[in-house]
PDB file of C-alpha atoms in Angstrom:
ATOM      1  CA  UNK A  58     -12.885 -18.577  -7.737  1.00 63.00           C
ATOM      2  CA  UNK A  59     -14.499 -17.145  -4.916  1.00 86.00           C
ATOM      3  CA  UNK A  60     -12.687 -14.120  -3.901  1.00 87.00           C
ATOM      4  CA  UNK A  61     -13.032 -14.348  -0.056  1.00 90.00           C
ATOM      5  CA  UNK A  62     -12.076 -18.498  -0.285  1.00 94.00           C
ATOM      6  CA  UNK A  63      -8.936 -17.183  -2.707  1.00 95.00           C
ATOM      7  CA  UNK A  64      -8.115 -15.104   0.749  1.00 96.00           C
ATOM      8  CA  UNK A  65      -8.374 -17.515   2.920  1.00 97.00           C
ATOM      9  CA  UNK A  66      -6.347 -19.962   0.931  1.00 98.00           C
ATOM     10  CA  UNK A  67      -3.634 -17.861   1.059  1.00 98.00           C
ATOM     11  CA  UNK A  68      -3.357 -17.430   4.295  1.00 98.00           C
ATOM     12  CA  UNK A  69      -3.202 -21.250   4.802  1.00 98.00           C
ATOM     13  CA  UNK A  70      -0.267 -21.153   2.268  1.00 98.00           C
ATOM     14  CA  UNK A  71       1.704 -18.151   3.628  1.00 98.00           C
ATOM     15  CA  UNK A  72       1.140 -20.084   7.447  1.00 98.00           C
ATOM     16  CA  UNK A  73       2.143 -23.573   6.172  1.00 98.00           C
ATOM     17  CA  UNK A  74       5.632 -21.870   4.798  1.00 98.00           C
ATOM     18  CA  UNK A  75       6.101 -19.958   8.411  1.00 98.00           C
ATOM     19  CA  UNK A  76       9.382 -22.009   9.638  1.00 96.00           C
ATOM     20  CA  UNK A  77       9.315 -23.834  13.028  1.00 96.00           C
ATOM     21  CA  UNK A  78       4.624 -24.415  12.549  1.00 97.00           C
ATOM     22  CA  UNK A  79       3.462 -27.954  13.036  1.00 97.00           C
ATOM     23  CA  UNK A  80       0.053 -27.519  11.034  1.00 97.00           C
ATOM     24  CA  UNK A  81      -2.650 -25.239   9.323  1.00 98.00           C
ATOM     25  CA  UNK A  82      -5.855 -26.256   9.270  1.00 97.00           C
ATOM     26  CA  UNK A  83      -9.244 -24.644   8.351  1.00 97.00           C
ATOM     27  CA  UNK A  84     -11.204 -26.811  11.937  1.00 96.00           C
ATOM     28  CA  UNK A  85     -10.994 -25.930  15.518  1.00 95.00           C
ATOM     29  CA  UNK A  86      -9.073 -28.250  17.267  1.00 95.00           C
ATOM     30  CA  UNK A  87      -8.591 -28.666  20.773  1.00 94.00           C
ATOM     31  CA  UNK A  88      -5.003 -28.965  21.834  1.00 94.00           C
ATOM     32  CA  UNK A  89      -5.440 -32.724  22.167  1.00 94.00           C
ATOM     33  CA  UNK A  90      -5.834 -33.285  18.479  1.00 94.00           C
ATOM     34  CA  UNK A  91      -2.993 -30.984  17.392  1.00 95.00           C
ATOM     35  CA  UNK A  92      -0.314 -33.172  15.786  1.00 95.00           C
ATOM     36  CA  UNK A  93       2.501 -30.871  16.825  1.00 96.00           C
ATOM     37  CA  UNK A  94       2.683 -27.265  17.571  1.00 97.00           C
ATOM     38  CA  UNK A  95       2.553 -24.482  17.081  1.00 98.00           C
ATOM     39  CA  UNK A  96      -0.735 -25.297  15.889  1.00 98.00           C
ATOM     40  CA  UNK A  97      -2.788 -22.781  13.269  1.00 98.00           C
ATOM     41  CA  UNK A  98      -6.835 -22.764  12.706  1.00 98.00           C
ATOM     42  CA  UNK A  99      -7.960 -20.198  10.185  1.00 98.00           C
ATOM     43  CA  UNK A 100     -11.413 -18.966  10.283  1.00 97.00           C
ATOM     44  CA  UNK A 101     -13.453 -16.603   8.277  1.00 94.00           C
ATOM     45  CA  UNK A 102     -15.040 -13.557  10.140  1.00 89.00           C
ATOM     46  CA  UNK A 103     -18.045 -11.352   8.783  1.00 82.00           C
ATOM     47  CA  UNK A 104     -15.966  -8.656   8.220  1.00 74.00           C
ATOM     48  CA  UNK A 105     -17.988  -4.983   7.977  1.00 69.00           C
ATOM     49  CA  UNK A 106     -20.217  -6.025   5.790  1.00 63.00           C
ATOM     50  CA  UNK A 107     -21.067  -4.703   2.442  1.00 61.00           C
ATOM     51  CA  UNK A 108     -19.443  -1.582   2.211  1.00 64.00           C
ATOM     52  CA  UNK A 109     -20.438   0.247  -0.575  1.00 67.00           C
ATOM     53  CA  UNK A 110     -21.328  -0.310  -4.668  1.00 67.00           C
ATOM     54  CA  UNK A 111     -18.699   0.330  -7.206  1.00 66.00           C
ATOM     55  CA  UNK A 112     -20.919   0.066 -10.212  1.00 69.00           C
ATOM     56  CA  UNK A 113     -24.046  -2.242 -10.348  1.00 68.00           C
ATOM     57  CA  UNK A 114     -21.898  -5.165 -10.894  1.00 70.00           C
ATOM     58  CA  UNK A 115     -19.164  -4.898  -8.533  1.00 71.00           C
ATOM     59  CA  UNK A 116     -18.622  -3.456  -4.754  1.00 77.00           C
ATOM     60  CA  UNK A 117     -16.365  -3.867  -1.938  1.00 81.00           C
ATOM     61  CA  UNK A 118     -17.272  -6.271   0.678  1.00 83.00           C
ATOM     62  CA  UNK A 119     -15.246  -7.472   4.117  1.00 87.00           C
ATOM     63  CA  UNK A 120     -13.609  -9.919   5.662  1.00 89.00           C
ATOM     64  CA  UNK A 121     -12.133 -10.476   8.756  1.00 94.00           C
ATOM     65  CA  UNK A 122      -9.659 -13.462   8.397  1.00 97.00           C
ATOM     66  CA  UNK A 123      -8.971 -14.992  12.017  1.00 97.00           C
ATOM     67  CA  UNK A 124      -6.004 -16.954  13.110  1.00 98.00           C
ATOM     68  CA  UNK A 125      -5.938 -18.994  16.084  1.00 98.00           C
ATOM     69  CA  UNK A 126      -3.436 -20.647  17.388  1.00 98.00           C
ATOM     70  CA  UNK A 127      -2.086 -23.227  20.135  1.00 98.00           C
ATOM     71  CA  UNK A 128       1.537 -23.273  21.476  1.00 97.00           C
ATOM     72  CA  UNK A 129       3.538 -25.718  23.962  1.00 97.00           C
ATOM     73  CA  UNK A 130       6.595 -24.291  25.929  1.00 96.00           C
ATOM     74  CA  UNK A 131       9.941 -25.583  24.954  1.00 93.00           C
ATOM     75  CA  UNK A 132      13.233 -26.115  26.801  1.00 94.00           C
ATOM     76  CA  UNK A 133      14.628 -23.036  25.298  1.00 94.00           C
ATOM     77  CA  UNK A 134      11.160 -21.216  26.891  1.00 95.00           C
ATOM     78  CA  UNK A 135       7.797 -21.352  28.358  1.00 96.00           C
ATOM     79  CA  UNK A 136       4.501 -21.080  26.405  1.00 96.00           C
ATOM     80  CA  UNK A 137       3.852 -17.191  26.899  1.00 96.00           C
ATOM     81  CA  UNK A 138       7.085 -16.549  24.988  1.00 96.00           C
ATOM     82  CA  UNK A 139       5.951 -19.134  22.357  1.00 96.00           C
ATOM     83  CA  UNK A 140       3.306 -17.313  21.791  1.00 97.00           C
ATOM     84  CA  UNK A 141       4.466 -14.025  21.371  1.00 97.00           C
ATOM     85  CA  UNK A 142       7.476 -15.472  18.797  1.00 97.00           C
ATOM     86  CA  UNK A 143       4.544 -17.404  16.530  1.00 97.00           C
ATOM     87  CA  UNK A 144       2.186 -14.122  16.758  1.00 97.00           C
ATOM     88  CA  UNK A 145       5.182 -11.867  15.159  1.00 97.00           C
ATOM     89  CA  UNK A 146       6.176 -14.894  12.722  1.00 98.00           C
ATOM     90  CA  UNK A 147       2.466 -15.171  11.770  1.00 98.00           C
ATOM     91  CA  UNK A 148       2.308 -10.482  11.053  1.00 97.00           C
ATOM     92  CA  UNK A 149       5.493 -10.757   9.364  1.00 97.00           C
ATOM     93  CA  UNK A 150       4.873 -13.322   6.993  1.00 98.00           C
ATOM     94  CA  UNK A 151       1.602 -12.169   6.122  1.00 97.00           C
ATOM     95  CA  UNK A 152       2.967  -8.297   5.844  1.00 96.00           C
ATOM     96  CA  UNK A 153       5.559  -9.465   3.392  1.00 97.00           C
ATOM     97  CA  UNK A 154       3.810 -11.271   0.935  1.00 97.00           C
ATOM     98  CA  UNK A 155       0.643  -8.496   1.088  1.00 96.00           C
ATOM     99  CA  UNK A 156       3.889  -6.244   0.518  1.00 96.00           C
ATOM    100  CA  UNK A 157       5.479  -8.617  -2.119  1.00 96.00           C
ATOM    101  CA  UNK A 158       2.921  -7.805  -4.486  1.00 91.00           C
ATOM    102  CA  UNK A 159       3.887 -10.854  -6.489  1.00 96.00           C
ATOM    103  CA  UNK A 160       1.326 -12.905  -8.603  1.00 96.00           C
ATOM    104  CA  UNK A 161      -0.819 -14.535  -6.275  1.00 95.00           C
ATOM    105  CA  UNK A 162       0.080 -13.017  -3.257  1.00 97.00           C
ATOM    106  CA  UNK A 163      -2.236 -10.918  -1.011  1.00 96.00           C
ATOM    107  CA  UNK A 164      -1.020  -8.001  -2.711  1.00 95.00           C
ATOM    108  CA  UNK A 165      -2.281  -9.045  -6.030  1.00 95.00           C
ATOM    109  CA  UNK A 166      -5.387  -9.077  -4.829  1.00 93.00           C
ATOM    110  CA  UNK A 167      -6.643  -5.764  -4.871  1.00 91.00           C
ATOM    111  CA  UNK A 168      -7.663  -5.919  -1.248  1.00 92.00           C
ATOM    112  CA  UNK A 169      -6.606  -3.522   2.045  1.00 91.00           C
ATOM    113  CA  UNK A 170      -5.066  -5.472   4.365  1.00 93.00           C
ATOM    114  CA  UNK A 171      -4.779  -4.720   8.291  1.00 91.00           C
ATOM    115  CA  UNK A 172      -1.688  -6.234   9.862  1.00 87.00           C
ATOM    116  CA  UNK A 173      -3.221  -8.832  12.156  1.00 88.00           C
ATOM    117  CA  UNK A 174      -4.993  -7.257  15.758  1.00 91.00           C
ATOM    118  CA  UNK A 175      -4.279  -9.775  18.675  1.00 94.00           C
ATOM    119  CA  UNK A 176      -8.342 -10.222  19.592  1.00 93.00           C
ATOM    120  CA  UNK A 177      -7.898 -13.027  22.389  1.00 94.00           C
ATOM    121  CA  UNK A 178      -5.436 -14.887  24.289  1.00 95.00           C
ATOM    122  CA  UNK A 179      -5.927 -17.743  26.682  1.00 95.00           C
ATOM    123  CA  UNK A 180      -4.274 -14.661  29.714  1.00 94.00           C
ATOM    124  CA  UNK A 181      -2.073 -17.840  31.477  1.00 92.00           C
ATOM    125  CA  UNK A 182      -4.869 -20.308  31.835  1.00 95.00           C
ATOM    126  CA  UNK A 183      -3.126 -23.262  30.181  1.00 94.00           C
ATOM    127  CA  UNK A 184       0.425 -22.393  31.486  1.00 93.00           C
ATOM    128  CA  UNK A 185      -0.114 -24.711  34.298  1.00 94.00           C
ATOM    129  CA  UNK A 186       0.250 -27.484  31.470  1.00 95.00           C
ATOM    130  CA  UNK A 187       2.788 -25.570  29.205  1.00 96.00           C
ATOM    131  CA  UNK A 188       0.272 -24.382  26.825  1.00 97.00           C
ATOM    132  CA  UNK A 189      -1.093 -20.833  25.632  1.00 97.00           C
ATOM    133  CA  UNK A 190      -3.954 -20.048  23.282  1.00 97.00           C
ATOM    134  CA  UNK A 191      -4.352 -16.632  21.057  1.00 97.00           C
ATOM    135  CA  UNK A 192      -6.446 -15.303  18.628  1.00 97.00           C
ATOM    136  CA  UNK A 193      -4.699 -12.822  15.724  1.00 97.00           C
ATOM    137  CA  UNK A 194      -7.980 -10.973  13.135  1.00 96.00           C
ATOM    138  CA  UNK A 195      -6.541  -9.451   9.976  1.00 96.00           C
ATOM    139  CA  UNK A 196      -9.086  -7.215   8.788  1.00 94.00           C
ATOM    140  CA  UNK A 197      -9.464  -7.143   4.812  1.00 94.00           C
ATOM    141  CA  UNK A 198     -11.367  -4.786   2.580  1.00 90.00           C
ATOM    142  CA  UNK A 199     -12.110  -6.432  -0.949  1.00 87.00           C
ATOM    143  CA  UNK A 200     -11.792  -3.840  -3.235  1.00 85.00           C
ATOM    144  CA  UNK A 201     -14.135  -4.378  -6.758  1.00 76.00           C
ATOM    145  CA  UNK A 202     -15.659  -7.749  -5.832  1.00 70.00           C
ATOM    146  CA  UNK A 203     -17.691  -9.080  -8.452  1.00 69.00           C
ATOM    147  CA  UNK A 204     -19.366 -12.914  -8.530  1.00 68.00           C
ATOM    148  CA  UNK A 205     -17.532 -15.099 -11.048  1.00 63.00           C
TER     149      UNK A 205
END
């Protein structure tokens, strides 16, 4: 398989077990389409490019897997907060399977793995209708990529 699609996949799997999130999807969806929330998109970024050959047949190459995300405030607490509890749900479950190093898990991988930069969030805009918007990029270095 496709090393950078493996990636991505696992991301959606890791974010589908988070406890308490609605959805993962790989399409943008605007808050009206979201079938619950939180509410997970994940995207594929160019990364750094190539960075450098290994031997003629392999190299490491760069991804930038991005997360985006809608919340809705709850009784319990208003969107912002949301937000903030989803982005450290989101970090720690990707940290701990990267760190789990169990078959199949980002740690098997052979990748570097950056622990999820918050690029963009919607700054209050939607909280006058309970939502918030954000944006998390995890950074990934493949490490001896080769084509199947």
């Amino acid at each position: 398989m496709n090393r950078r699609k493996e990636i991505l996949q696992r991301f959606q799997t890791i974010l589908s077990a988070v406890d308490g999130i609605a959805g993962v999807t790989f399409r943008m969806s605007h808050y009206d389409e979201c079938r619950g929330f939180p509410w997970l998109m994940i995207f594929s970024g160019a990364g750094s490019g190539t960075a450098e050959f290994e031997t003629p047949e392999s190299w490491t190459d760069s991804l930038n897997v991005i997360v985006r995300g809608w919340v809705k405030e709850t009784s319990a607490q208003p969107a912002v907060m949301e937000m903030e509890d989803v982005i450290e749900k989101i970090r720690k479950a990707v940290i701990d399977d990267f760190s789990s190093g169990a078959v199949g898990s980002l740690g098997a991988m052979n990748i570097i793995l950056s622990p999820g930069d918050i690029q963009e969030t919607d700054s209050g805009v939607l909280s006058d209708v309970g939502m918030a918007y954000f944006e998390l990029q995890f950074p990934v270095r493949i490490l001896d990529y080769r084509f199947d």
